[in-house]
Each structure stands twice: as C-alpha cells, then as structure tokens.
PDB file of C-alpha atoms in Angstrom:
ATOM      1  CA  VAL A   1     348.794 128.956  20.838  1.00  0.00           C
ATOM      2  CA  LYS A   2     346.763 125.816  19.894  1.00  0.00           C
ATOM      3  CA  ALA A   3     344.767 127.782  17.322  1.00  0.00           C
ATOM      4  CA  ASN A   4     347.839 129.160  15.481  1.00  0.00           C
ATOM      5  CA  PRO A   5     347.941 127.272  12.201  1.00  0.00           C
ATOM      6  CA  ASN A   6     351.434 128.630  11.375  1.00  0.00           C
ATOM      7  CA  ARG A   7     353.039 127.231  14.420  1.00  0.00           C
ATOM      8  CA  ALA A   8     355.498 124.457  13.546  1.00  0.00           C
ATOM      9  CA  ARG A   9     355.253 121.173  15.513  1.00  0.00           C
ATOM     10  CA  PHE A  10     357.804 118.590  16.346  1.00  0.00           C
ATOM     11  CA  GLY A  11     355.391 115.917  15.277  1.00  0.00           C
ATOM     12  CA  PHE A  12     355.439 112.105  15.677  1.00  0.00           C
ATOM     13  CA  GLY A  13     358.441 110.041  14.618  1.00  0.00           C
ATOM     14  CA  LYS A  14     358.758 106.403  13.546  1.00  0.00           C
ATOM     15  CA  LYS A  15     358.649 104.731  16.980  1.00  0.00           C
ATOM     16  CA  ALA A  16     357.607 105.938  20.381  1.00  0.00           C
ATOM     17  CA  VAL A  17     357.818 105.103  24.101  1.00  0.00           C
ATOM     18  CA  LEU A  18     355.040 105.719  26.604  1.00  0.00           C
ATOM     19  CA  VAL A  19     356.374 107.134  29.886  1.00  0.00           C
ATOM     20  CA  ASN A  20     353.743 107.284  32.625  1.00  0.00           C
ATOM     21  CA  ILE A  21     355.166 109.475  35.372  1.00  0.00           C
ATOM     22  CA  ASP A  22     354.242 108.925  39.032  1.00  0.00           C
ATOM     23  CA  ILE A  23     350.689 107.769  38.750  1.00  0.00           C
ATOM     24  CA  GLN A  24     350.962 106.507  42.338  1.00  0.00           C
ATOM     25  CA  LYS A  25     348.623 106.897  45.255  1.00  0.00           C
ATOM     26  CA  ALA A  26     350.581 109.799  46.823  1.00  0.00           C
ATOM     27  CA  TYR A  27     349.492 111.800  43.854  1.00  0.00           C
ATOM     28  CA  THR A  28     346.171 110.225  42.772  1.00  0.00           C
ATOM     29  CA  ASP A  29     344.316 109.154  45.910  1.00  0.00           C
ATOM     30  CA  THR A  30     342.626 112.458  46.830  1.00  0.00           C
ATOM     31  CA  GLU A  31     340.611 110.841  49.666  1.00  0.00           C
ATOM     32  CA  GLN A  32     343.712 109.756  51.533  1.00  0.00           C
ATOM     33  CA  PHE A  33     346.544 112.102  50.707  1.00  0.00           C
ATOM     34  CA  ALA A  34     346.807 115.894  50.657  1.00  0.00           C
ATOM     35  CA  THR A  35     349.480 115.641  47.978  1.00  0.00           C
ATOM     36  CA  ALA A  36     347.046 114.034  45.572  1.00  0.00           C
ATOM     37  CA  TYR A  37     345.299 115.832  42.700  1.00  0.00           C
ATOM     38  CA  GLU A  38     343.027 115.287  39.746  1.00  0.00           C
ATOM     39  CA  THR A  39     342.457 117.351  36.668  1.00  0.00           C
ATOM     40  CA  ASP A  40     340.606 115.132  34.157  1.00  0.00           C
ATOM     41  CA  PRO A  41     338.692 112.348  35.900  1.00  0.00           C
ATOM     42  CA  ASN A  42     339.280 110.118  32.886  1.00  0.00           C
ATOM     43  CA  GLN A  43     343.062 110.582  32.939  1.00  0.00           C
ATOM     44  CA  ILE A  44     343.976 107.006  34.012  1.00  0.00           C
ATOM     45  CA  ASN A  45     341.510 105.472  31.619  1.00  0.00           C
ATOM     46  CA  TYR A  46     343.212 107.304  28.818  1.00  0.00           C
ATOM     47  CA  VAL A  47     346.651 106.270  29.984  1.00  0.00           C
ATOM     48  CA  ASN A  48     345.492 102.599  30.150  1.00  0.00           C
ATOM     49  CA  ASP A  49     344.121 102.902  26.617  1.00  0.00           C
ATOM     50  CA  LEU A  50     347.479 104.299  25.397  1.00  0.00           C
ATOM     51  CA  ALA A  51     349.357 101.537  27.120  1.00  0.00           C
ATOM     52  CA  ARG A  52     347.252  98.849  25.427  1.00  0.00           C
ATOM     53  CA  LYS A  53     347.980 100.383  22.020  1.00  0.00           C
ATOM     54  CA  PHE A  54     351.646 100.632  22.716  1.00  0.00           C
ATOM     55  CA  ARG A  55     351.798  97.004  23.729  1.00  0.00           C
ATOM     56  CA  ALA A  56     349.919  95.965  20.666  1.00  0.00           C
ATOM     57  CA  LEU A  57     352.762  97.528  18.603  1.00  0.00           C
ATOM     58  CA  ASP A  58     355.406  95.908  20.875  1.00  0.00           C
ATOM     59  CA  TRP A  59     356.574  99.408  21.795  1.00  0.00           C
ATOM     60  CA  PRO A  60     357.864 100.088  25.351  1.00  0.00           C
ATOM     61  CA  VAL A  61     355.566 101.092  28.152  1.00  0.00           C
ATOM     62  CA  VAL A  62     357.325 102.632  31.174  1.00  0.00           C
ATOM     63  CA  TRP A  63     355.837 103.466  34.663  1.00  0.00           C
ATOM     64  CA  THR A  64     357.800 105.620  37.131  1.00  0.00           C
ATOM     65  CA  ARG A  65     357.167 106.378  40.765  1.00  0.00           C
ATOM     66  CA  VAL A  66     359.077 108.022  43.522  1.00  0.00           C
ATOM     67  CA  ALA A  67     360.225 106.624  46.879  1.00  0.00           C
ATOM     68  CA  TYR A  68     363.080 107.170  49.304  1.00  0.00           C
ATOM     69  CA  VAL A  69     364.998 105.176  51.922  1.00  0.00           C
ATOM     70  CA  GLU A  70     363.875 105.335  55.491  1.00  0.00           C
ATOM     71  CA  SER A  71     366.199 108.205  56.424  1.00  0.00           C
ATOM     72  CA  GLY A  72     365.073 110.200  53.362  1.00  0.00           C
ATOM     73  CA  GLU A  73     368.658 111.160  52.610  1.00  0.00           C
ATOM     74  CA  ASP A  74     368.488 110.112  49.023  1.00  0.00           C
ATOM     75  CA  ALA A  75     366.057 112.985  48.448  1.00  0.00           C
ATOM     76  CA  GLY A  76     368.976 115.362  49.042  1.00  0.00           C
ATOM     77  CA  ALA A  77     368.264 119.070  49.321  1.00  0.00           C
ATOM     78  CA  TRP A  78     364.827 118.460  47.805  1.00  0.00           C
ATOM     79  CA  GLY A  79     363.725 116.750  50.973  1.00  0.00           C
ATOM     80  CA  THR A  80     364.834 119.515  53.394  1.00  0.00           C
ATOM     81  CA  ARG A  81     362.096 122.133  53.116  1.00  0.00           C
ATOM     82  CA  THR A  82     359.444 120.247  55.137  1.00  0.00           C
ATOM     83  CA  ASN A  83     359.238 117.142  57.244  1.00  0.00           C
ATOM     84  CA  THR A  84     355.655 115.975  57.675  1.00  0.00           C
ATOM     85  CA  PRO A  85     353.872 112.680  56.800  1.00  0.00           C
ATOM     86  CA  ASP A  86     352.987 114.367  53.474  1.00  0.00           C
ATOM     87  CA  SER A  87     356.463 115.384  52.636  1.00  0.00           C
ATOM     88  CA  LEU A  88     358.186 114.144  49.522  1.00  0.00           C
ATOM     89  CA  GLN A  89     361.050 112.331  51.300  1.00  0.00           C
ATOM     90  CA  ASN A  90     358.487 110.432  53.382  1.00  0.00           C
ATOM     91  CA  ILE A  91     357.167 108.434  50.473  1.00  0.00           C
ATOM     92  CA  LYS A  92     358.821 105.197  51.566  1.00  0.00           C
ATOM     93  CA  TYR A  93     359.306 101.936  49.572  1.00  0.00           C
ATOM     94  CA  GLY A  94     356.391  99.585  50.260  1.00  0.00           C
ATOM     95  CA  SER A  95     354.151 102.317  51.612  1.00  0.00           C
ATOM     96  CA  THR A  96     350.664 102.984  50.364  1.00  0.00           C
ATOM     97  CA  ARG A  97     351.876 106.304  48.994  1.00  0.00           C
ATOM     98  CA  TYR A  98     354.406 104.398  46.867  1.00  0.00           C
ATOM     99  CA  GLU A  99     351.791 102.080  45.283  1.00  0.00           C
ATOM    100  CA  PHE A 100     350.545 102.632  41.775  1.00  0.00           C
ATOM    101  CA  ASP A 101     346.946 103.758  41.604  1.00  0.00           C
ATOM    102  CA  ASP A 102     344.703 100.770  41.652  1.00  0.00           C
ATOM    103  CA  ARG A 103     343.246 101.850  38.379  1.00  0.00           C
ATOM    104  CA  CYS A 104     346.452 101.605  36.527  1.00  0.00           C
ATOM    105  CA  GLU A 105     346.923  98.488  34.381  1.00  0.00           C
ATOM    106  CA  VAL A 106     350.609  97.888  34.979  1.00  0.00           C
ATOM    107  CA  LEU A 107     351.580  94.591  33.433  1.00  0.00           C
ATOM    108  CA  ASP A 108     354.554  92.371  34.203  1.00  0.00           C
ATOM    109  CA  THR A 109     355.854  93.001  30.645  1.00  0.00           C
ATOM    110  CA  ASP A 110     355.892  96.751  31.304  1.00  0.00           C
ATOM    111  CA  ILE A 111     358.975  98.435  32.619  1.00  0.00           C
ATOM    112  CA  THR A 112     358.898 100.179  36.125  1.00  0.00           C
ATOM    113  CA  TYR A 113     361.471 102.512  37.501  1.00  0.00           C
ATOM    114  CA  THR A 114     361.692 104.213  40.866  1.00  0.00           C
ATOM    115  CA  LYS A 115     363.059 107.766  40.613  1.00  0.00           C
ATOM    116  CA  ARG A 116     364.081 110.324  43.187  1.00  0.00           C
ATOM    117  CA  MET A 117     364.122 113.581  41.256  1.00  0.00           C
ATOM    118  CA  PRO A 118     361.569 115.219  38.925  1.00  0.00           C
ATOM    119  CA  SER A 119     362.829 113.954  35.576  1.00  0.00           C
ATOM    120  CA  PRO A 120     362.179 110.311  34.635  1.00  0.00           C
ATOM    121  CA  PHE A 121     365.665 110.420  32.935  1.00  0.00           C
ATOM    122  CA  PHE A 122     367.627 111.463  35.979  1.00  0.00           C
ATOM    123  CA  GLU A 123     369.585 108.492  37.385  1.00  0.00           C
ATOM    124  CA  THR A 124     367.317 105.917  35.864  1.00  0.00           C
ATOM    125  CA  PRO A 125     367.964 103.466  33.008  1.00  0.00           C
ATOM    126  CA  LEU A 126     365.394 105.274  30.752  1.00  0.00           C
ATOM    127  CA  GLN A 127     367.934 106.682  28.271  1.00  0.00           C
ATOM    128  CA  SER A 128     369.551 103.286  27.683  1.00  0.00           C
ATOM    129  CA  LEU A 129     366.181 101.717  27.179  1.00  0.00           C
ATOM    130  CA  LEU A 130     365.251 104.247  24.537  1.00  0.00           C
ATOM    131  CA  VAL A 131     368.483 103.608  22.724  1.00  0.00           C
ATOM    132  CA  TRP A 132     367.978  99.878  22.842  1.00  0.00           C
ATOM    133  CA  HIS A 133     364.413 100.191  21.396  1.00  0.00           C
ATOM    134  CA  GLY A 134     365.407 102.749  18.730  1.00  0.00           C
ATOM    135  CA  VAL A 135     362.667 105.182  19.633  1.00  0.00           C
ATOM    136  CA  ASP A 136     362.610 108.761  18.421  1.00  0.00           C
ATOM    137  CA  THR A 137     359.439 109.973  20.147  1.00  0.00           C
ATOM    138  CA  VAL A 138     358.548 110.179  23.820  1.00  0.00           C
ATOM    139  CA  VAL A 139     354.915 110.394  24.967  1.00  0.00           C
ATOM    140  CA  LEU A 140     354.624 111.660  28.516  1.00  0.00           C
ATOM    141  CA  THR A 141     351.641 111.142  30.912  1.00  0.00           C
ATOM    142  CA  GLY A 142     351.057 111.445  34.626  1.00  0.00           C
ATOM    143  CA  GLY A 143     352.060 114.312  36.837  1.00  0.00           C
ATOM    144  CA  SER A 144     352.466 116.850  37.879  1.00  0.00           C
ATOM    145  CA  THR A 145     352.282 118.997  34.820  1.00  0.00           C
ATOM    146  CA  SER A 146     354.315 121.799  36.402  1.00  0.00           C
ATOM    147  CA  GLY A 147     356.835 119.409  37.932  1.00  0.00           C
ATOM    148  CA  CYS A 148     357.805 116.005  36.697  1.00  0.00           C
ATOM    149  CA  ILE A 149     356.091 116.293  33.358  1.00  0.00           C
ATOM    150  CA  ARG A 150     357.767 119.563  32.652  1.00  0.00           C
ATOM    151  CA  ALA A 151     361.146 118.201  33.791  1.00  0.00           C
ATOM    152  CA  GLY A 152     360.655 115.090  31.679  1.00  0.00           C
ATOM    153  CA  ALA A 153     359.807 117.108  28.611  1.00  0.00           C
ATOM    154  CA  VAL A 154     362.800 119.376  28.894  1.00  0.00           C
ATOM    155  CA  ASP A 155     365.098 116.356  29.377  1.00  0.00           C
ATOM    156  CA  SER A 156     363.466 114.495  26.543  1.00  0.00           C
ATOM    157  CA  LEU A 157     363.872 117.316  24.057  1.00  0.00           C
ATOM    158  CA  SER A 158     367.363 117.976  25.274  1.00  0.00           C
ATOM    159  CA  ARG A 159     368.286 114.320  24.371  1.00  0.00           C
ATOM    160  CA  GLY A 160     366.925 114.863  20.880  1.00  0.00           C
ATOM    161  CA  TYR A 161     363.493 113.171  21.141  1.00  0.00           C
ATOM    162  CA  ARG A 162     360.253 114.368  19.687  1.00  0.00           C
ATOM    163  CA  THR A 163     358.196 114.920  22.756  1.00  0.00           C
ATOM    164  CA  ILE A 164     354.370 114.554  23.006  1.00  0.00           C
ATOM    165  CA  VAL A 165     352.132 115.438  25.926  1.00  0.00           C
ATOM    166  CA  PRO A 166     348.477 114.275  25.592  1.00  0.00           C
ATOM    167  CA  GLU A 167     346.612 117.012  27.425  1.00  0.00           C
ATOM    168  CA  GLN A 168     343.957 114.800  29.081  1.00  0.00           C
ATOM    169  CA  CYS A 169     346.668 112.485  30.413  1.00  0.00           C
ATOM    170  CA  VAL A 170     348.474 114.969  32.745  1.00  0.00           C
ATOM    171  CA  ALA A 171     347.386 116.602  35.937  1.00  0.00           C
ATOM    172  CA  ASP A 172     348.353 119.116  38.579  1.00  0.00           C
ATOM    173  CA  LYS A 173     347.269 120.505  41.963  1.00  0.00           C
ATOM    174  CA  HIS A 174     345.697 123.648  40.487  1.00  0.00           C
ATOM    175  CA  GLU A 175     344.395 124.596  37.041  1.00  0.00           C
ATOM    176  CA  SER A 176     346.574 127.759  36.981  1.00  0.00           C
ATOM    177  CA  TYR A 177     349.783 125.709  37.266  1.00  0.00           C
ATOM    178  CA  HIS A 178     348.534 123.096  34.882  1.00  0.00           C
ATOM    179  CA  PHE A 179     347.473 125.305  31.984  1.00  0.00           C
ATOM    180  CA  ALA A 180     350.329 127.778  32.407  1.00  0.00           C
ATOM    181  CA  ASN A 181     352.814 124.937  32.116  1.00  0.00           C
ATOM    182  CA  LEU A 182     351.008 123.300  29.206  1.00  0.00           C
ATOM    183  CA  THR A 183     351.246 126.606  27.390  1.00  0.00           C
ATOM    184  CA  ASP A 184     354.908 126.927  28.086  1.00  0.00           C
ATOM    185  CA  LEU A 185     355.571 123.313  27.107  1.00  0.00           C
ATOM    186  CA  MET A 186     353.784 123.861  23.803  1.00  0.00           C
ATOM    187  CA  LEU A 187     355.717 127.050  23.123  1.00  0.00           C
ATOM    188  CA  LYS A 188     359.101 125.493  23.891  1.00  0.00           C
ATOM    189  CA  TYR A 189     359.595 121.830  24.520  1.00  0.00           C
ATOM    190  CA  ALA A 190     356.781 119.553  23.382  1.00  0.00           C
ATOM    191  CA  ASP A 191     353.694 119.099  21.312  1.00  0.00           C
ATOM    192  CA  VAL A 192     350.692 119.297  23.615  1.00  0.00           C
ATOM    193  CA  VAL A 193     347.983 117.486  21.821  1.00  0.00           C
ATOM    194  CA  ASP A 194     344.473 115.941  22.303  1.00  0.00           C
ATOM    195  CA  VAL A 195     344.816 112.291  23.337  1.00  0.00           C
ATOM    196  CA  GLN A 196     342.701 111.274  20.326  1.00  0.00           C
ATOM    197  CA  GLU A 197     345.510 112.478  18.069  1.00  0.00           C
ATOM    198  CA  VAL A 198     347.912 110.082  19.763  1.00  0.00           C
ATOM    199  CA  PHE A 199     345.368 107.296  19.435  1.00  0.00           C
ATOM    200  CA  THR A 200     345.073 108.069  15.644  1.00  0.00           C
ATOM    201  CA  TYR A 201     348.908 108.025  15.289  1.00  0.00           C
ATOM    202  CA  LEU A 202     349.212 104.734  17.079  1.00  0.00           C
ATOM    203  CA  ASP A 203     346.358 103.195  14.943  1.00  0.00           C
ATOM    204  CA  THR A 204     348.321 103.911  11.771  1.00  0.00           C
ATOM    205  CA  GLN A 205     351.566 102.349  12.938  1.00  0.00           C
ATOM    206  CA  LYS A 206     352.802  98.801  12.445  1.00  0.00           C
ATOM    207  CA  GLY A 207     354.621  96.952  15.127  1.00  0.00           C
TER     208      GLY A 207
END
C-alpha cells in the first residue's frame, strides 16, 4: 500500500492538532503492568519532538488517558468481561496506572482529557477545542493502534478532518495487530506516514 504511487492521500491541511492517546503507565510500563506494550522504543521521544514543534507554532497539543470511578460503573459494558487488577475498569483516578509515562513532556499549557471509551472524541471536549482552534488536520499518536488509535482515526475522518498517523508514534500489544490495523487505516481512514514527514510539514508552517 505504501509503495503504490497512484494511491491518493488526504494530505496535510492548513492547521493541525496533536492528539496523544493514552500514553499512560498502564500501557507503557512493561515492567509493572501486563497491559503495557512497546513497538518502537523511540515512540515517546518522537511524540515529545512533535509536541515541541506544535507548541512552537502555537498549535494545540492534547494528551488523553483513561480512568474510572471506584465502582468502575462508568466503564459500562466495556468493563464487564473481566475483573482483575489489570482490567480496564480498574484503572482508577490517582493510581499509578493512570499516570502519564514519566518520559512524556506534558506541559501546563497542554490540554489533558480523561476519557472512558476508545475514541478521544467520545464524551470529551475535543471536538469543541478543534472548532475553536480552526484546525483541519488531526495527528494521532499513542496506543493502541488496533484500539484507541483506530477509533480516533475513524471518528476524526467522520468529522471531516484530514487524519495523520505517524507510524513510529503508535504501538500495540503484538505486531500482527499493529501492522494489520495500520494497513487498514491507510486504506480507509488516515494517512499513515513516517514521522519525519510530519516534522517536515511542521517545519514549513508559520504559527
């Protein structure tokens, strides 16, 4: 798919938002949590580099993470399949699993949202933020590729945004899920590109 020169792309627009999805310890700390994963060991470094370039342009930088109330009831049906310390609905506010990865450079001027479902758009203020900033392009990073990245890309395209996924900036539990979903995203919902292409785009923009 990547090598097909005739395949049309959505391309970059005039202004973008960076949405970093669930780069929290539940999904990044592979030494502590069975739910964590790593695909590219430089993923978070790339995300931080993107965030710096977005801030330099005065473009919005958003970080999302998931957490649930003590009862877990706000996870709804999604939280009913298992109930172990590793279960989704047992990511609690204030817990270690809820914390952003220590390597993430989350600034006070960035925007952080807690979400409960896969898409960063679902029941968060993200849509309103994008309207306020007048963006036409959404750059998605984080994980998992097959879960929240895919859900975010489908919702982003459905709302009319050009959607970009820098390949080195997303991760999943297994390479088979990761690459199968990147392929499907590229075919349908997003441009899956090398992160260097995003850097080049940002370097040519004016804030």
